PDB file of C-alpha atoms in Angstrom:
ATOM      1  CA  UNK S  93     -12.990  24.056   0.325  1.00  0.00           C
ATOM      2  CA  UNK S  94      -9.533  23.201   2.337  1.00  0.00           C
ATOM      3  CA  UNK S  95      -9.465  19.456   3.273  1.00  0.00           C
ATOM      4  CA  UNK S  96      -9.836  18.276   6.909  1.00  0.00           C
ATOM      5  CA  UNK S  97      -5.844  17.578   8.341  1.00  0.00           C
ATOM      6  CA  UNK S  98      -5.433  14.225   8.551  1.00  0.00           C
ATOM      7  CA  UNK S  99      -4.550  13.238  12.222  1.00  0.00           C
ATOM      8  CA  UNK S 100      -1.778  10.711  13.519  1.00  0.00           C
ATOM      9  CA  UNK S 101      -0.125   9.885  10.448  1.00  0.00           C
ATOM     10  CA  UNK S 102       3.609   8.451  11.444  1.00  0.00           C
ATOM     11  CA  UNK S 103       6.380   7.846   8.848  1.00  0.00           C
ATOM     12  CA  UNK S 104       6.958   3.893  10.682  1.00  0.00           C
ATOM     13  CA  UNK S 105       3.494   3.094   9.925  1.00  0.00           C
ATOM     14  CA  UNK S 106       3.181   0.861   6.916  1.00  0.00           C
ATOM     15  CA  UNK S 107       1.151   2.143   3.846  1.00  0.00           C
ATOM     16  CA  UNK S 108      -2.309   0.579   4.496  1.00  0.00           C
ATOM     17  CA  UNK S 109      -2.686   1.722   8.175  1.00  0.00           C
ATOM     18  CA  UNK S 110      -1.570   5.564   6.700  1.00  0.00           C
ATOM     19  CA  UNK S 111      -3.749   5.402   4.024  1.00  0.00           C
ATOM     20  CA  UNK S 112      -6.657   3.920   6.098  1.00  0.00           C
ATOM     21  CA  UNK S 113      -6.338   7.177   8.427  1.00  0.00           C
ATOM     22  CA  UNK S 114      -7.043   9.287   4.993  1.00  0.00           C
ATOM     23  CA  UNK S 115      -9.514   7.383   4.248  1.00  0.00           C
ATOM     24  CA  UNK S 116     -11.561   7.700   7.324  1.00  0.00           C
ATOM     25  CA  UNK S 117     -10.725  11.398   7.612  1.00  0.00           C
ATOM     26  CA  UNK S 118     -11.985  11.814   4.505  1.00  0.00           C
ATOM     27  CA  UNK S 119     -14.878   9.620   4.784  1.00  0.00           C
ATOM     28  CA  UNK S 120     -15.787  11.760   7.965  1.00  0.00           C
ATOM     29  CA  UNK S 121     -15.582  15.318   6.142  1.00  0.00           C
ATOM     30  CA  UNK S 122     -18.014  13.721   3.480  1.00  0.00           C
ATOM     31  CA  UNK S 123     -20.668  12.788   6.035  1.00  0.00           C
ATOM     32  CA  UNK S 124     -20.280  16.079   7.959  1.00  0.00           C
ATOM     33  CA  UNK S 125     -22.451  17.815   5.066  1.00  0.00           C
ATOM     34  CA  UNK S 126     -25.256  16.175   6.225  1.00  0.00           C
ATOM     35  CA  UNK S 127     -28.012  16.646   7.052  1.00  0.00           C
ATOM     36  CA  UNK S 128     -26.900  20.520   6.261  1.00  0.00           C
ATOM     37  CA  UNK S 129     -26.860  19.798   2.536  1.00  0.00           C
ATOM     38  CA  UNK S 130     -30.638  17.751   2.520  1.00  0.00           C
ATOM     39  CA  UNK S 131     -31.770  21.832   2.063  1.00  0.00           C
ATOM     40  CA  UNK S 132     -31.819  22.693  -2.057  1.00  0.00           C
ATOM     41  CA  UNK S 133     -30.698  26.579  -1.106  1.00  0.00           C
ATOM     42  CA  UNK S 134     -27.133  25.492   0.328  1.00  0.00           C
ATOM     43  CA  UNK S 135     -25.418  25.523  -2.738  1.00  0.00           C
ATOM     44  CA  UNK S 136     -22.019  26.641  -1.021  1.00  0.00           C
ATOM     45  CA  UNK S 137     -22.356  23.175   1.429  1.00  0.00           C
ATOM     46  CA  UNK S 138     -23.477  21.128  -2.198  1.00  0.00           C
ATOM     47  CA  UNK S 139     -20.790  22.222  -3.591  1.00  0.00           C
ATOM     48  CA  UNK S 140     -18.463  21.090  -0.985  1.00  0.00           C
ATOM     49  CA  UNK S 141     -19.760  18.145  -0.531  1.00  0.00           C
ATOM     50  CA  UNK S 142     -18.758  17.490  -4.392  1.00  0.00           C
ATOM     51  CA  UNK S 143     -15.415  17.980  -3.628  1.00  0.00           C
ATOM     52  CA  UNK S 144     -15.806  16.133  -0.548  1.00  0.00           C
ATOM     53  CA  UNK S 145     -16.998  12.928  -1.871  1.00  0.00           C
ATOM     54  CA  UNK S 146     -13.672  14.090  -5.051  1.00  0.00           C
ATOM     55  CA  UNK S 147     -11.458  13.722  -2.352  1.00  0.00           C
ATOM     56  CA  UNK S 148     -12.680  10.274  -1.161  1.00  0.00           C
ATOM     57  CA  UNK S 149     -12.962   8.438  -4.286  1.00  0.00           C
ATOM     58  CA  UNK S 150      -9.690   9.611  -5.591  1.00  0.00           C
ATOM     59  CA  UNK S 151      -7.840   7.788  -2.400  1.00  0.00           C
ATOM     60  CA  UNK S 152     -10.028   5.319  -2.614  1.00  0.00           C
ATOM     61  CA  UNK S 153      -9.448   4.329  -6.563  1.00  0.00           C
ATOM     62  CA  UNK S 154      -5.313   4.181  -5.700  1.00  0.00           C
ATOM     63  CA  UNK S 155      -5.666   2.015  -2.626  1.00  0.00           C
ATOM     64  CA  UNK S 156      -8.551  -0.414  -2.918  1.00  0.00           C
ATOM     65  CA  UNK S 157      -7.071  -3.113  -2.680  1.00  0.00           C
ATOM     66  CA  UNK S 158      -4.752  -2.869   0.626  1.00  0.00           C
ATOM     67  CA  UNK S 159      -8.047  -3.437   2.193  1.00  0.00           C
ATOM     68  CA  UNK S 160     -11.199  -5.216   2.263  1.00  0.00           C
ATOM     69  CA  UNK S 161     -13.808  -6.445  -0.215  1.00  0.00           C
ATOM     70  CA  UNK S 162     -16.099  -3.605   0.647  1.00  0.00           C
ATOM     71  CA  UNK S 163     -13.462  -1.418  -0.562  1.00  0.00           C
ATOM     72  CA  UNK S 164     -13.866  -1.901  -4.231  1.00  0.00           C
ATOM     73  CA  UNK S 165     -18.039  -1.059  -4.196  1.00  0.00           C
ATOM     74  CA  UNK S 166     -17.139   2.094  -2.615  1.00  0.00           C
ATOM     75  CA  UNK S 167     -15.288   3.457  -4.879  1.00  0.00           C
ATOM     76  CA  UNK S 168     -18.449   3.097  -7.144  1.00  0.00           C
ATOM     77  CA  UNK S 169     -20.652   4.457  -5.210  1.00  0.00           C
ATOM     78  CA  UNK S 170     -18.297   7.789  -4.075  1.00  0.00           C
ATOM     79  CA  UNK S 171     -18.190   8.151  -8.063  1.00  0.00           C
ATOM     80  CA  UNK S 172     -21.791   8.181  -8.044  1.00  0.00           C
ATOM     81  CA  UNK S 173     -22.562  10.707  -5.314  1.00  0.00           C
ATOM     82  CA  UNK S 174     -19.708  12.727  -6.967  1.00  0.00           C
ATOM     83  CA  UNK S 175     -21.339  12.967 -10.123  1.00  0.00           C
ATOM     84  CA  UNK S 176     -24.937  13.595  -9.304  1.00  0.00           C
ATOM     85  CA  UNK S 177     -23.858  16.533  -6.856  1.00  0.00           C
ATOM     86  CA  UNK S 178     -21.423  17.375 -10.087  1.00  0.00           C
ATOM     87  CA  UNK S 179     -24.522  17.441 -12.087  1.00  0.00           C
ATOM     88  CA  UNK S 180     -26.170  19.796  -9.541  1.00  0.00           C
ATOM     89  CA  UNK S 181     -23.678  22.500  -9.456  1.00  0.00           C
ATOM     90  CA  UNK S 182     -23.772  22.880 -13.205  1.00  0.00           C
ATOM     91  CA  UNK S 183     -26.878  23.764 -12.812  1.00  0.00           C
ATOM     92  CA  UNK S 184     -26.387  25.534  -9.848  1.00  0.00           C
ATOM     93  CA  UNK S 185     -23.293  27.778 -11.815  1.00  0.00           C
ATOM     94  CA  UNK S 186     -25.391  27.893 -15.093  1.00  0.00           C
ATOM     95  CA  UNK S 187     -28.748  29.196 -14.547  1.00  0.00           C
ATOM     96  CA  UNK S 188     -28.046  32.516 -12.979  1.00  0.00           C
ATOM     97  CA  UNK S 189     -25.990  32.995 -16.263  1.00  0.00           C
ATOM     98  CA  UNK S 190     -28.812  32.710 -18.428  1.00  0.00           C
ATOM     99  CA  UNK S 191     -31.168  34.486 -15.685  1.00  0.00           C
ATOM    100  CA  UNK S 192     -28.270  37.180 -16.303  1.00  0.00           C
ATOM    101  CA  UNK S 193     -28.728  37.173 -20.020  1.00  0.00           C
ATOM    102  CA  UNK S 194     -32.586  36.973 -19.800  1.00  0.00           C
ATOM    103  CA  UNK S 195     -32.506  40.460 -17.918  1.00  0.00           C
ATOM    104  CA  UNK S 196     -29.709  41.967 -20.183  1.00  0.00           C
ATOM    105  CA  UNK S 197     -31.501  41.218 -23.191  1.00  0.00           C
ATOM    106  CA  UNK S 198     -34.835  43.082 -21.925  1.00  0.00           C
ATOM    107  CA  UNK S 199     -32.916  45.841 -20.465  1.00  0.00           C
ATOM    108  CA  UNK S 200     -31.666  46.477 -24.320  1.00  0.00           C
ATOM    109  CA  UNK S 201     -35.187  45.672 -25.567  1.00  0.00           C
ATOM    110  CA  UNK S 202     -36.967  47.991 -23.562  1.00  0.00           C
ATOM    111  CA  UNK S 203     -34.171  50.761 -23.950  1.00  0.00           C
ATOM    112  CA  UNK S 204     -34.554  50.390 -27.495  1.00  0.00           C
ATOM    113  CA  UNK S 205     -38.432  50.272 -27.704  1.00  0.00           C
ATOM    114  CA  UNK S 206     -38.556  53.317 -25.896  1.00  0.00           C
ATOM    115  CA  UNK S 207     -35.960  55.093 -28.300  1.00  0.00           C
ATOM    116  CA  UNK S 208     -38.057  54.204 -30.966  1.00  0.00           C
ATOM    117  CA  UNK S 209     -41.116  55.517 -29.717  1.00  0.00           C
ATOM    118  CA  UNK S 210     -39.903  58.878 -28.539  1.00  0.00           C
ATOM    119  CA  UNK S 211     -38.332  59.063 -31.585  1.00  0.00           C
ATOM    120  CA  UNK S 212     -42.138  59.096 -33.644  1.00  0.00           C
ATOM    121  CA  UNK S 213     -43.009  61.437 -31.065  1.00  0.00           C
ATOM    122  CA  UNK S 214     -45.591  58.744 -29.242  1.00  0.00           C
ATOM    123  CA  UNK S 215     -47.735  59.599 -26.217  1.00  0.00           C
ATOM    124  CA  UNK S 216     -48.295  56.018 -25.678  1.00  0.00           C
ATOM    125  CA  UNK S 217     -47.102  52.544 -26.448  1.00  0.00           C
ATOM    126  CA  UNK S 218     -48.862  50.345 -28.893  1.00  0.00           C
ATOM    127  CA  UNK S 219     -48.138  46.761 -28.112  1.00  0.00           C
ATOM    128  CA  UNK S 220     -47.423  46.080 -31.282  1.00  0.00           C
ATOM    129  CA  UNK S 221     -44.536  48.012 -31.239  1.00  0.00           C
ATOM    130  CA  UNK S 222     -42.700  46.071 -29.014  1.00  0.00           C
ATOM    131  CA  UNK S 223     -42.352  43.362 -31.899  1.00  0.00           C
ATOM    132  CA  UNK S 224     -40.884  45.063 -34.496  1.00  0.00           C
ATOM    133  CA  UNK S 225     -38.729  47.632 -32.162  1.00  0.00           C
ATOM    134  CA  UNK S 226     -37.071  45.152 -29.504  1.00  0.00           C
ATOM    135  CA  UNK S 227     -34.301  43.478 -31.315  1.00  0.00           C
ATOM    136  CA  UNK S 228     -33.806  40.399 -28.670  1.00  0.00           C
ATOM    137  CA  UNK S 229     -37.238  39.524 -28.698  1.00  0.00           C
ATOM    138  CA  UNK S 230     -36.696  36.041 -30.595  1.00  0.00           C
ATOM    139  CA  UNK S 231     -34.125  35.272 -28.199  1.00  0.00           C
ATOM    140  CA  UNK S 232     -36.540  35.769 -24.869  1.00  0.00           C
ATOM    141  CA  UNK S 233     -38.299  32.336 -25.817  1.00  0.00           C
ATOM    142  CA  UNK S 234     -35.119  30.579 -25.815  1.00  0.00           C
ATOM    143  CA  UNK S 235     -33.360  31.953 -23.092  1.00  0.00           C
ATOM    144  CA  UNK S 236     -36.853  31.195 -21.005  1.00  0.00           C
ATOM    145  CA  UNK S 237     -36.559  27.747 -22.162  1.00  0.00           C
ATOM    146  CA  UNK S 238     -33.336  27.221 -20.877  1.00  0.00           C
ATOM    147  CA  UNK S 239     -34.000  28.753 -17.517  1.00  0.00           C
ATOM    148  CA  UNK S 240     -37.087  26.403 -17.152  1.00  0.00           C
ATOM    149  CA  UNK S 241     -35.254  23.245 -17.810  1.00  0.00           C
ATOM    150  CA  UNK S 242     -31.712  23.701 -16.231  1.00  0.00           C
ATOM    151  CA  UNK S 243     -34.250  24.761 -12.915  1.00  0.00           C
ATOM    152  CA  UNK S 244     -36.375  21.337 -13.464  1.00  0.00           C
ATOM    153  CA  UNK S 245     -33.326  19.236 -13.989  1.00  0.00           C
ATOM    154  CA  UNK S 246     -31.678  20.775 -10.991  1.00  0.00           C
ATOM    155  CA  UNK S 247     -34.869  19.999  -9.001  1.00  0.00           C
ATOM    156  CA  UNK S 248     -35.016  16.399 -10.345  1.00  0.00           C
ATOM    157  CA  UNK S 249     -31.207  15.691  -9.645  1.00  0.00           C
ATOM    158  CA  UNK S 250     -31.491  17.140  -6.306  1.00  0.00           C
ATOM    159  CA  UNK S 251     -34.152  14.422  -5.330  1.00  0.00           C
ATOM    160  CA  UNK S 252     -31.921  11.678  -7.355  1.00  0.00           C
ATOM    161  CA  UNK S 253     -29.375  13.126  -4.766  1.00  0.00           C
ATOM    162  CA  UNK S 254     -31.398  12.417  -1.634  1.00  0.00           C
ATOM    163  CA  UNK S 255     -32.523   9.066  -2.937  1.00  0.00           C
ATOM    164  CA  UNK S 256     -28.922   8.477  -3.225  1.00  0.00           C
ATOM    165  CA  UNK S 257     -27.962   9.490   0.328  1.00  0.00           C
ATOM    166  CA  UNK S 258     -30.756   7.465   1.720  1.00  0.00           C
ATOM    167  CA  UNK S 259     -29.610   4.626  -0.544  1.00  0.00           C
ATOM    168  CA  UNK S 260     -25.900   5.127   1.255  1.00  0.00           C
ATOM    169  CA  UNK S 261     -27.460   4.995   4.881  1.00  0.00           C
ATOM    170  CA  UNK S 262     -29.738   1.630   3.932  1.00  0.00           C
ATOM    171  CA  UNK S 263     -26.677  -0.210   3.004  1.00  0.00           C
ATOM    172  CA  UNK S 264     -24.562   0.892   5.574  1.00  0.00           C
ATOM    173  CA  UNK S 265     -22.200   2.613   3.549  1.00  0.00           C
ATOM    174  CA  UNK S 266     -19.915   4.049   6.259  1.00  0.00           C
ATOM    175  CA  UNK S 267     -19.863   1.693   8.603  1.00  0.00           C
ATOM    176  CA  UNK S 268     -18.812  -0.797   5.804  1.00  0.00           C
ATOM    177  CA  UNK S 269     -16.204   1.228   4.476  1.00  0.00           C
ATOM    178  CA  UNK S 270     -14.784   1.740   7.702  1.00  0.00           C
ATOM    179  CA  UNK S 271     -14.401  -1.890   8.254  1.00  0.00           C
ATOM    180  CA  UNK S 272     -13.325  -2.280   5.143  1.00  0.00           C
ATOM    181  CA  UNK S 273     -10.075  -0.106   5.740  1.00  0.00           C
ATOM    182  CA  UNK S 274      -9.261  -1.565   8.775  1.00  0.00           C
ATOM    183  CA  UNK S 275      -8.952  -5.037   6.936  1.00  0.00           C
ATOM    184  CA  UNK S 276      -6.008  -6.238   4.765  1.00  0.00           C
ATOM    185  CA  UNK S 277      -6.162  -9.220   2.573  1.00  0.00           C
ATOM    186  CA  UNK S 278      -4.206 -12.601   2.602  1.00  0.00           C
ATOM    187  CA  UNK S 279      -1.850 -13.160   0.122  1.00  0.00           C
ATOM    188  CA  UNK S 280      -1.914 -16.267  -1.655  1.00  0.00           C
ATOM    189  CA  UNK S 281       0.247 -19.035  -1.167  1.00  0.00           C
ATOM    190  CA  UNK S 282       2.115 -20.007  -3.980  1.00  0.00           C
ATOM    191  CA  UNK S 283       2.536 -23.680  -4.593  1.00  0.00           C
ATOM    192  CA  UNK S 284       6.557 -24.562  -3.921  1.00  0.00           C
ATOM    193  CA  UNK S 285       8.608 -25.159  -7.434  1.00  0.00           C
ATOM    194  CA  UNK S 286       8.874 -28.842  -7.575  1.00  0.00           C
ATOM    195  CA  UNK S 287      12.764 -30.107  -7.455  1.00  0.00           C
ATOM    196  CA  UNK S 288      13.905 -32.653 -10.027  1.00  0.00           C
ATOM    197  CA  UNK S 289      15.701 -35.931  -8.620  1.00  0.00           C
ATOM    198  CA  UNK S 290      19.259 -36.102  -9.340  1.00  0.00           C
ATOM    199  CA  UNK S 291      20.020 -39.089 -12.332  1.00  0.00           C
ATOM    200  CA  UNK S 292      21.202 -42.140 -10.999  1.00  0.00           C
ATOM    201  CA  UNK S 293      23.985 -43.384 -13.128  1.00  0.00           C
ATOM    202  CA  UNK S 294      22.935 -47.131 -13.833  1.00  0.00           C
ATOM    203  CA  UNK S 295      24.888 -49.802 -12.210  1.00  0.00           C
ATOM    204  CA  UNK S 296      27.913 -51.070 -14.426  1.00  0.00           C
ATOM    205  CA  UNK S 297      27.505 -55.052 -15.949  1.00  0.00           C
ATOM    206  CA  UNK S 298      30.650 -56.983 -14.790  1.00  0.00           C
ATOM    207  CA  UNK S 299      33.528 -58.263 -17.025  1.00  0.00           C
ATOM    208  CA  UNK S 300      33.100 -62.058 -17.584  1.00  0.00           C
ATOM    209  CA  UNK S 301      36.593 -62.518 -18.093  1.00  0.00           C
ATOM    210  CA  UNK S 302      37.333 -61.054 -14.559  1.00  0.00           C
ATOM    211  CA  UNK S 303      38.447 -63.139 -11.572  1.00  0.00           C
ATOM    212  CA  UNK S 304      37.323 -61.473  -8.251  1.00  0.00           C
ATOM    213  CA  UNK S 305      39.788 -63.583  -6.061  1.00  0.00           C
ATOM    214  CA  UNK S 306      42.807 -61.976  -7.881  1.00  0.00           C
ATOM    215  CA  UNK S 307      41.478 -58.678  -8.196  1.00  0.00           C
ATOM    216  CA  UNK S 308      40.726 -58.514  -4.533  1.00  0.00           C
ATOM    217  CA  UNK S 309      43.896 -59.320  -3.810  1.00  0.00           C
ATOM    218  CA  UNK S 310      45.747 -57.360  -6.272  1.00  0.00           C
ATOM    219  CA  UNK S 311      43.705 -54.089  -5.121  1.00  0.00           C
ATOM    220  CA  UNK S 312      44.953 -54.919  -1.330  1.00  0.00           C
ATOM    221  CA  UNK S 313      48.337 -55.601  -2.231  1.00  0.00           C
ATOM    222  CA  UNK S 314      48.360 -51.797  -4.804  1.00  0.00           C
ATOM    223  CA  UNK S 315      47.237 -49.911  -1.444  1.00  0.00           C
ATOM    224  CA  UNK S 316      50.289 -50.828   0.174  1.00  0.00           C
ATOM    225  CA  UNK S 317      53.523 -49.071   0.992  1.00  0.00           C
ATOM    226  CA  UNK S 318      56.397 -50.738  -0.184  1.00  0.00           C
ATOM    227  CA  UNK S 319      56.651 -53.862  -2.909  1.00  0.00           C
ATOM    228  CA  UNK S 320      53.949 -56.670  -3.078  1.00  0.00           C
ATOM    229  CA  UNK S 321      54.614 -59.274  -0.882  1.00  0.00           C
ATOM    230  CA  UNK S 322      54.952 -62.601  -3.236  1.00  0.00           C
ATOM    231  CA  UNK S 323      52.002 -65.384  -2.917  1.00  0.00           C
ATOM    232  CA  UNK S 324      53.355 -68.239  -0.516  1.00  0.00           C
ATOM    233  CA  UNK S 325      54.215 -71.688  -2.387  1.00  0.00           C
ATOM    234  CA  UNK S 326      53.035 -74.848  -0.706  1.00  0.00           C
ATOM    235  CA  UNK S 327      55.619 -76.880   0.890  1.00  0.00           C
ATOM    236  CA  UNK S 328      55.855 -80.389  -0.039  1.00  0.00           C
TER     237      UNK S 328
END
């Protein structure tokens, strides 16, 4: 089965709204089996719809989170679908094998009954011969078997498939999803890194043995051009 194109895809668009066009295009090819594939005898549209619902939940696993809650669920539930329509196309692929093998074995049994008989010259068949002449004739109850229950199991997957489906519709799987993909989640806001204050040097204890007149006026007299002009004397 060749996958649907997907439409409107645009290298500037950012990576959620491209794969959110997938997703929906994919999502739509799934749905489009049915109610086609709600008949057993499509096997061919089964089949697809396997691959189909592949398709989805492969996107879906890689890109989950770029959208909404719903997103998450319905990747489960994809896998699901996948698996019981997987399960039916074993069977599907399977029992015309052993069907095959059911109807080569009595083509050699009855080829080599008959042999046998026209070999002793019979005019007509004793049942009992069939026994002792037919050399797959322990293998026809076990090949019989085995078309009985791969049919059964196909016929009770089949309704596990529909249950399924009708599961899907209750829940509102597609609409869901496709709100889901058109939603993006908020990043968190990380709490800002908390600055340390800068040390503050503490203040210096003064020197006893320092007079502040004279240092005032020695620290004017140093920021001067020139030489220190001399204290005046007191005149008498």
């Amino acid at each position: 089965m060749k996958a649907a194109r997907v439409k409107g895809l645009k290298p500037q668009d950012g990576l959620a709204d491209s794969i959110q066009r997938i997703v929906a295009t994919r999502l739509g090819e799934l749905c489009a089996f049915m109610p086609v594939a709600e008949d057993p005898e499509r096997v061919t549209e089964l089949h697809d719809m396997r691959i189909a619902a592949k398709r989805l939940r492969y996107v879906l696993e890689i890109s989950a989170d770029l959208f909404g809650p719903y997103a998450a669920p319905a990747v489960l539930r994809t896998k699901e679908l996948q698996s019981v329509l997987g399960d039916i196309h074993d069977c599907d692929v399977t029992l015309p094998l052993v069907v095959e093998l059911i109807e080569r074995a009595r083509a050699d049994d009855v080829a080599a009954v008959v042999a046998a008989q026209l070999s002793a010259a019979a005019i007509d068949l004793d049942p009992s011969a069939v026994a002792d002449a037919a050399p797959h004739a322990s293998a026809h109850r076990g090949l019989a078997s085995m078309a009985v229950y791969l049919q059964a199991r196909r016929e009770v997957l089949f309704a596990r498939f529909l249950e399924l489906w009708l599961e899907l519709e209750r829940e509102g799987f597609r609409a869901r999803l496709l709100f889901a993909i058109g939603e993006r989640p908020i990043a968190p806001i990380e709490p800002a890194t908390p600055v340390a204050p800068a040390p503050v040097a503490p203040p210096s204890e003064p020197d006893p043995e320092a007079d502040p007149v004279l240092d005032g006026v020695l620290s004017h007299d140093s920021n001067m051009d020139g030489p220190a002009t001399p204290l005046p004397s007191n005149e008498v």
